[in-house]
XYZ file of C-alpha atoms in Angstrom:
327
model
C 33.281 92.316 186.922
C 35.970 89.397 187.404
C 38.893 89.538 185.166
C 38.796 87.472 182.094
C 41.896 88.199 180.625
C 44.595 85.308 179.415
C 47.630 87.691 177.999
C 47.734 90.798 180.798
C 48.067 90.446 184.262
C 45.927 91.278 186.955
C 45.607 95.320 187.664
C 47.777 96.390 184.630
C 50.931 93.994 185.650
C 52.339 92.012 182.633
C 51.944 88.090 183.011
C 54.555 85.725 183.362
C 54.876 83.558 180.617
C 54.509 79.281 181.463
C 58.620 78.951 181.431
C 58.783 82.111 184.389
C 56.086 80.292 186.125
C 57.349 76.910 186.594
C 60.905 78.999 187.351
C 59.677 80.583 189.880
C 57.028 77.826 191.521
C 59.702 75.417 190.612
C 56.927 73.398 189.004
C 58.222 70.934 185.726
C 55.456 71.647 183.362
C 56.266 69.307 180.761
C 57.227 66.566 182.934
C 53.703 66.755 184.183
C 52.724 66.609 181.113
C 54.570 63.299 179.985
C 53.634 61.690 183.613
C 50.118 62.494 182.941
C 50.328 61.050 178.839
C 52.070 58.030 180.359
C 49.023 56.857 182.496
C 46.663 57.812 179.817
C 48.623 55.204 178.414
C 48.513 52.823 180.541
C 45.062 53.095 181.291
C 44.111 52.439 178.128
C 46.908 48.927 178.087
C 45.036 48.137 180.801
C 41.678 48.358 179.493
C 42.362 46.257 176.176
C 44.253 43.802 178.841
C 40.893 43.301 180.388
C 38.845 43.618 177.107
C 41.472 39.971 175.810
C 40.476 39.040 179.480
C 36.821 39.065 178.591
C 36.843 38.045 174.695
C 36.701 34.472 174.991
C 33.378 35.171 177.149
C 32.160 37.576 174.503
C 32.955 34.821 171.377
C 31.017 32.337 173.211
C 28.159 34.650 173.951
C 28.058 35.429 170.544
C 28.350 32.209 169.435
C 25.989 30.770 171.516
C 23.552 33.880 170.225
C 24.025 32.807 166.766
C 23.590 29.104 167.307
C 20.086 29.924 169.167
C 18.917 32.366 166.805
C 19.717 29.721 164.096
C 17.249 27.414 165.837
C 14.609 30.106 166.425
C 14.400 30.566 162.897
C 14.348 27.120 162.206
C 10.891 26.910 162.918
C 9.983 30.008 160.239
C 10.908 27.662 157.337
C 7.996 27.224 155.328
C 8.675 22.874 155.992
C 8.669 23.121 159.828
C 5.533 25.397 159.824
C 3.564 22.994 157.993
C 4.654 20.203 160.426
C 4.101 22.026 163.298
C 0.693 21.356 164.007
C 1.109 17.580 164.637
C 4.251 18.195 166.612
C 2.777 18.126 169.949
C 0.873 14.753 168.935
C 3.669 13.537 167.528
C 5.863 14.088 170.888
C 3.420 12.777 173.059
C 3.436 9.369 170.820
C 7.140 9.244 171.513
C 6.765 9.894 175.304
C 4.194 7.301 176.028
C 6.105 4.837 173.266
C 7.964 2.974 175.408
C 4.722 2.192 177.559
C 2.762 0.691 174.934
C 6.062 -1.445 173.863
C 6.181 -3.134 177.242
C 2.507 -3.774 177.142
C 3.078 -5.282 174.097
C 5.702 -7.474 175.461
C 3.604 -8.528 178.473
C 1.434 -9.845 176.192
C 3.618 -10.942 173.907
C 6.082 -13.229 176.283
C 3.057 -13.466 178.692
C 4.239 -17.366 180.326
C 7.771 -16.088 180.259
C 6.594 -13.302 182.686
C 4.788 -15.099 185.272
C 7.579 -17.833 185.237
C 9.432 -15.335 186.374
C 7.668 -13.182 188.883
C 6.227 -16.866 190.046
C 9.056 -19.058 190.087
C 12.057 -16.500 190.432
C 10.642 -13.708 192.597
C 8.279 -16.345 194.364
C 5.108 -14.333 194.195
C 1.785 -16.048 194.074
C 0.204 -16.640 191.155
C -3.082 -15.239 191.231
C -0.975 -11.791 192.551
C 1.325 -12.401 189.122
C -1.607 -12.755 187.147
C -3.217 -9.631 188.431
C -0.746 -7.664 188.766
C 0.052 -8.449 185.012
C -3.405 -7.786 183.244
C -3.486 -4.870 185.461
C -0.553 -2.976 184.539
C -1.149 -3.825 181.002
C -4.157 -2.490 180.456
C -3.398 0.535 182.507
C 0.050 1.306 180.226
C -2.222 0.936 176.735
C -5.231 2.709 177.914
C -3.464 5.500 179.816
C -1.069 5.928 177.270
C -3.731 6.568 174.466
C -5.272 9.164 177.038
C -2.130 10.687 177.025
C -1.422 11.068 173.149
C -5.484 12.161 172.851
C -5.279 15.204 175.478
C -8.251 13.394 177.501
C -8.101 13.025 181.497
C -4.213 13.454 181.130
C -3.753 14.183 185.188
C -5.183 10.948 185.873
C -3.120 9.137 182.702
C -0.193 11.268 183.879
C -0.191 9.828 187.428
C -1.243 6.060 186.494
C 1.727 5.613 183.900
C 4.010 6.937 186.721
C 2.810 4.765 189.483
C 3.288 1.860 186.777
C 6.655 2.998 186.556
C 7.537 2.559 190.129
C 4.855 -0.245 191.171
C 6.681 -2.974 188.217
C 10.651 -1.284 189.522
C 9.500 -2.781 192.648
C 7.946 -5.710 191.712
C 11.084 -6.801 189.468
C 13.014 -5.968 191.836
C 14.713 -3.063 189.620
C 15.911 -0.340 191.435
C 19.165 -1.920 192.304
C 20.583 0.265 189.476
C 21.319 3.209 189.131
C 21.579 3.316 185.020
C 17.401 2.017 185.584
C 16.430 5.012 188.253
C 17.937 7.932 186.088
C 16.419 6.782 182.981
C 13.011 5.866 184.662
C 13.274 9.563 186.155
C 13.692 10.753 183.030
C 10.759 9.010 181.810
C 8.353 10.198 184.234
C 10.389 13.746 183.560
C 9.107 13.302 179.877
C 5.580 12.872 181.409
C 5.639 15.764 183.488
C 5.937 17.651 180.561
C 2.985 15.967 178.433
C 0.778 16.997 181.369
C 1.931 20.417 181.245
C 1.227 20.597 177.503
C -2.150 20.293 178.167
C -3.095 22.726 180.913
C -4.886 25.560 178.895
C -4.432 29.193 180.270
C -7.384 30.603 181.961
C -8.460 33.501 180.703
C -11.049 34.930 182.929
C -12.494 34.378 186.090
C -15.682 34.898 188.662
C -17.603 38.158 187.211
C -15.528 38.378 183.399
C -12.905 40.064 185.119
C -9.170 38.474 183.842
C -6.648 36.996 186.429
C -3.677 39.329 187.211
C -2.049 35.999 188.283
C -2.734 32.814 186.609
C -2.549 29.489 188.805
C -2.481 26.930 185.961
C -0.002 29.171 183.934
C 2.128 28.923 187.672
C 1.423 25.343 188.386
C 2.575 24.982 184.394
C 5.617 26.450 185.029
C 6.302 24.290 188.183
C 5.529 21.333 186.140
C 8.104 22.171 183.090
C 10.705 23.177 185.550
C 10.654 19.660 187.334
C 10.143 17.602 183.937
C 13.454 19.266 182.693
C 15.399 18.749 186.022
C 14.281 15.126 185.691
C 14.774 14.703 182.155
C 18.785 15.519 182.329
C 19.194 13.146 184.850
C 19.585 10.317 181.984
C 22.262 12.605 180.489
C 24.269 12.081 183.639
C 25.395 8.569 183.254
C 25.048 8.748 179.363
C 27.557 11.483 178.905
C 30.314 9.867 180.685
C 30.628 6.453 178.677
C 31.491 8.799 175.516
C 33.925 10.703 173.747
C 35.231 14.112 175.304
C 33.642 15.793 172.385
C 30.414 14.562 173.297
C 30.488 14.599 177.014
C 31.482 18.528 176.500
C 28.147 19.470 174.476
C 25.748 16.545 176.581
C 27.023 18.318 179.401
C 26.622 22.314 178.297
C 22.863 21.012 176.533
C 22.020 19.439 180.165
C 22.788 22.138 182.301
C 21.455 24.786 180.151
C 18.516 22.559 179.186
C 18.017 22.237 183.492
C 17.767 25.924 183.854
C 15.711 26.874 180.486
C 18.614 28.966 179.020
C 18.847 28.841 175.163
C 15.785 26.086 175.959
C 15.301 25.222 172.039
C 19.157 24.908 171.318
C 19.611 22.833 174.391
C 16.552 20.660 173.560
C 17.240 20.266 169.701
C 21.478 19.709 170.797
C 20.013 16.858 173.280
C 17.844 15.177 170.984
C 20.466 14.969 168.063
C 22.735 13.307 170.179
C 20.176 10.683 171.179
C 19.025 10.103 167.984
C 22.383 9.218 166.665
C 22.700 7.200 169.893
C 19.933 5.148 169.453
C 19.943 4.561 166.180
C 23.821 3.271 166.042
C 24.198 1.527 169.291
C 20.217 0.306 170.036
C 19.277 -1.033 166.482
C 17.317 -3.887 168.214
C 15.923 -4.535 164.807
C 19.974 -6.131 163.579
C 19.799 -8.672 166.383
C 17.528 -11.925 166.730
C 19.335 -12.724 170.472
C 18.315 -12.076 173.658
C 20.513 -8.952 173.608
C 17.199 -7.654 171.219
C 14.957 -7.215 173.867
C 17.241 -5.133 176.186
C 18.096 -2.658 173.110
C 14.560 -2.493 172.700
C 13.539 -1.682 176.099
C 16.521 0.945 175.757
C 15.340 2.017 172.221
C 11.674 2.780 173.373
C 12.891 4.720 176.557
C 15.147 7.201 175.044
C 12.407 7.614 172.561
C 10.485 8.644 175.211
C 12.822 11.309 176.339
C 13.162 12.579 172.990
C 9.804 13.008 172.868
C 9.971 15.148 175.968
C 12.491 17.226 174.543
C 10.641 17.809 171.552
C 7.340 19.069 172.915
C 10.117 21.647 174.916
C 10.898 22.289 171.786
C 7.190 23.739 171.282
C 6.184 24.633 174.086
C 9.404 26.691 175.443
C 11.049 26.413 179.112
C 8.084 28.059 181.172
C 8.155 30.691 183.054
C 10.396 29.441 185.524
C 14.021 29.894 183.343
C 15.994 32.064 182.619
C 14.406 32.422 178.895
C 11.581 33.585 180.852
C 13.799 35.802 183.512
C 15.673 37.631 180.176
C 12.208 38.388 178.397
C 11.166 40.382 181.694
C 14.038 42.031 182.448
């Protein structure tokens, strides 16, 4: 049996108590000691150096944690639940807005407009005329299509090819305030289409999809509406105070990559509501300045719209919402 003793020494020899041993090995026992309680020590500075390192991180985490959780449970209030039902509808209203306001204006200021696609921009007449009642009635009708959930891929891609067709035929993408706000536009409906692909739930023989393509092609669909939706944000956030340009900027980028998606969405829209209603009140001014804020007024309500059927509908499954609820 091995020995197991602590107080006698090995074969009946007495052993040498801790002060002999370092005596005779010449080994500082309690120097070790302290050396060894030092970098304990330090160790331990070091840590809580690195933990100060990483608090700011872990304040804004929590923060940001809070401040989304706040908005998740926004929607459990007995108010919101009630409305919730005719927020979709009420979205797509704002989204297509702006397109029934300029057909409304076409046919409003009709002479106005062909004096001044015929005489300024020297097209023909009959094309002016044509190209007028066209895009008129396809803005109201497609728009309606839109709001009602009824042949939206075809409403979808007419109100975007009216969006590029009269930016060439006014000669309007000169600007670049006009091509990030239009792209936000179409952005919005990207995002109206996606609301209304339904999930499939089975397919040939009853048997259910272990992949679905319209949930996929969904996803694609939400992931480029957002991208294109922050591009307004771009020049916006720059013409305004540091305060804002800080949260347009954080509610754009994590907006872009569906992280905290209803926070970002419900931060965005704030800040253009309190945009447009102090700086585009049309409704003060009898000028010509009115119809510009208008046409301003009527596009961001657009986008808002957009980022209140996010709002609903969530970031897709391309975001990191998504990523975090699989992982």
């Amino acid at each position: 049996m091995s020995y197991r003793g602590t107080n006698n020494g090995f074969n009946g020899v007495p052993a040498m108590n801790q002060q002999q041993q370092q005596q005779q090995s010449g080994f500082d026992y309690n120097s070790a000691q302290n050396r060894a309680f030092n970098a304990v020590n330090n160790g331990s500075n070091n840590h809580s150096a690195n933990g100060n390192n990483g608090s700011f991180m872990t304040k804004l985490q929590k923060t940001l944690d809070q401040m989304n959780t706040f908005a998740e449970d926004l929607t459990d209030k007995p108010f919101v639940k009630k409305l919730q039902p005719y927020i979709p509808g009420l979205a797509r209203f704002f989204i297509v807005a702006t397109f029934y306001e300029d057909s409304i204006r076409l046919f409003t200021q009709w002479s106005d407009q062909v004096f001044f696609l015929h005489k300024w921009k020297h097209y023909p007449r009959w094309f002016v005329v044509c190209f007028l009642v066209l895009v008129t009635l396809v803005m109201s009708v497609g728009s309606t299509f839109l709001v009602l959930r009824k042949q939206t891929n075809y409403a979808t891609a007419s109100l975007c090819a009216c969006i590029i067709v009269q930016g060439l035929v006014y000669g309007l993408f000169t600007g670049s305030s006009f091509i990030l706000r239009n792209f936000s536009v179409i952005g919005g409906l990207l995002i109206a289409f996606s609301d209304s692909i339904v999930q499939n739930k089975t397919t040939f023989g009853m048997l259910p999809e272990l992949q679905d393509k319209s949930q996929k092609f969904k996803g694609y669909l939400l992931l480029a509406g957002r991208i294109l939706i922050v591009l307004m944000f771009v020049g916006f956030a720059f013409s305004k105070s540091w305060f804002t340009v800080i949260l347009t900027l954080s509610g754009t980028v994590c907006f872009a990559i569906g992280y905290k998606t209803k926070l970002a969405s419900l931060l965005l829209g704030l800040i253009l509501v309190v945009y447009n209603l102090s700086l585009n009140n049309y409704w003060l001014h009898t000028d010509s300045k009115r119809d510009f804020l208008r046409y301003e007024f009527y596009q961001n309500l657009s986008i808002i719209g957009g980022l209140l059927l996010v709002t609903n509908t969530g970031a897709g499954d391309y975001s990191v919402d998504s990523k975090k609820k699989i992982y």
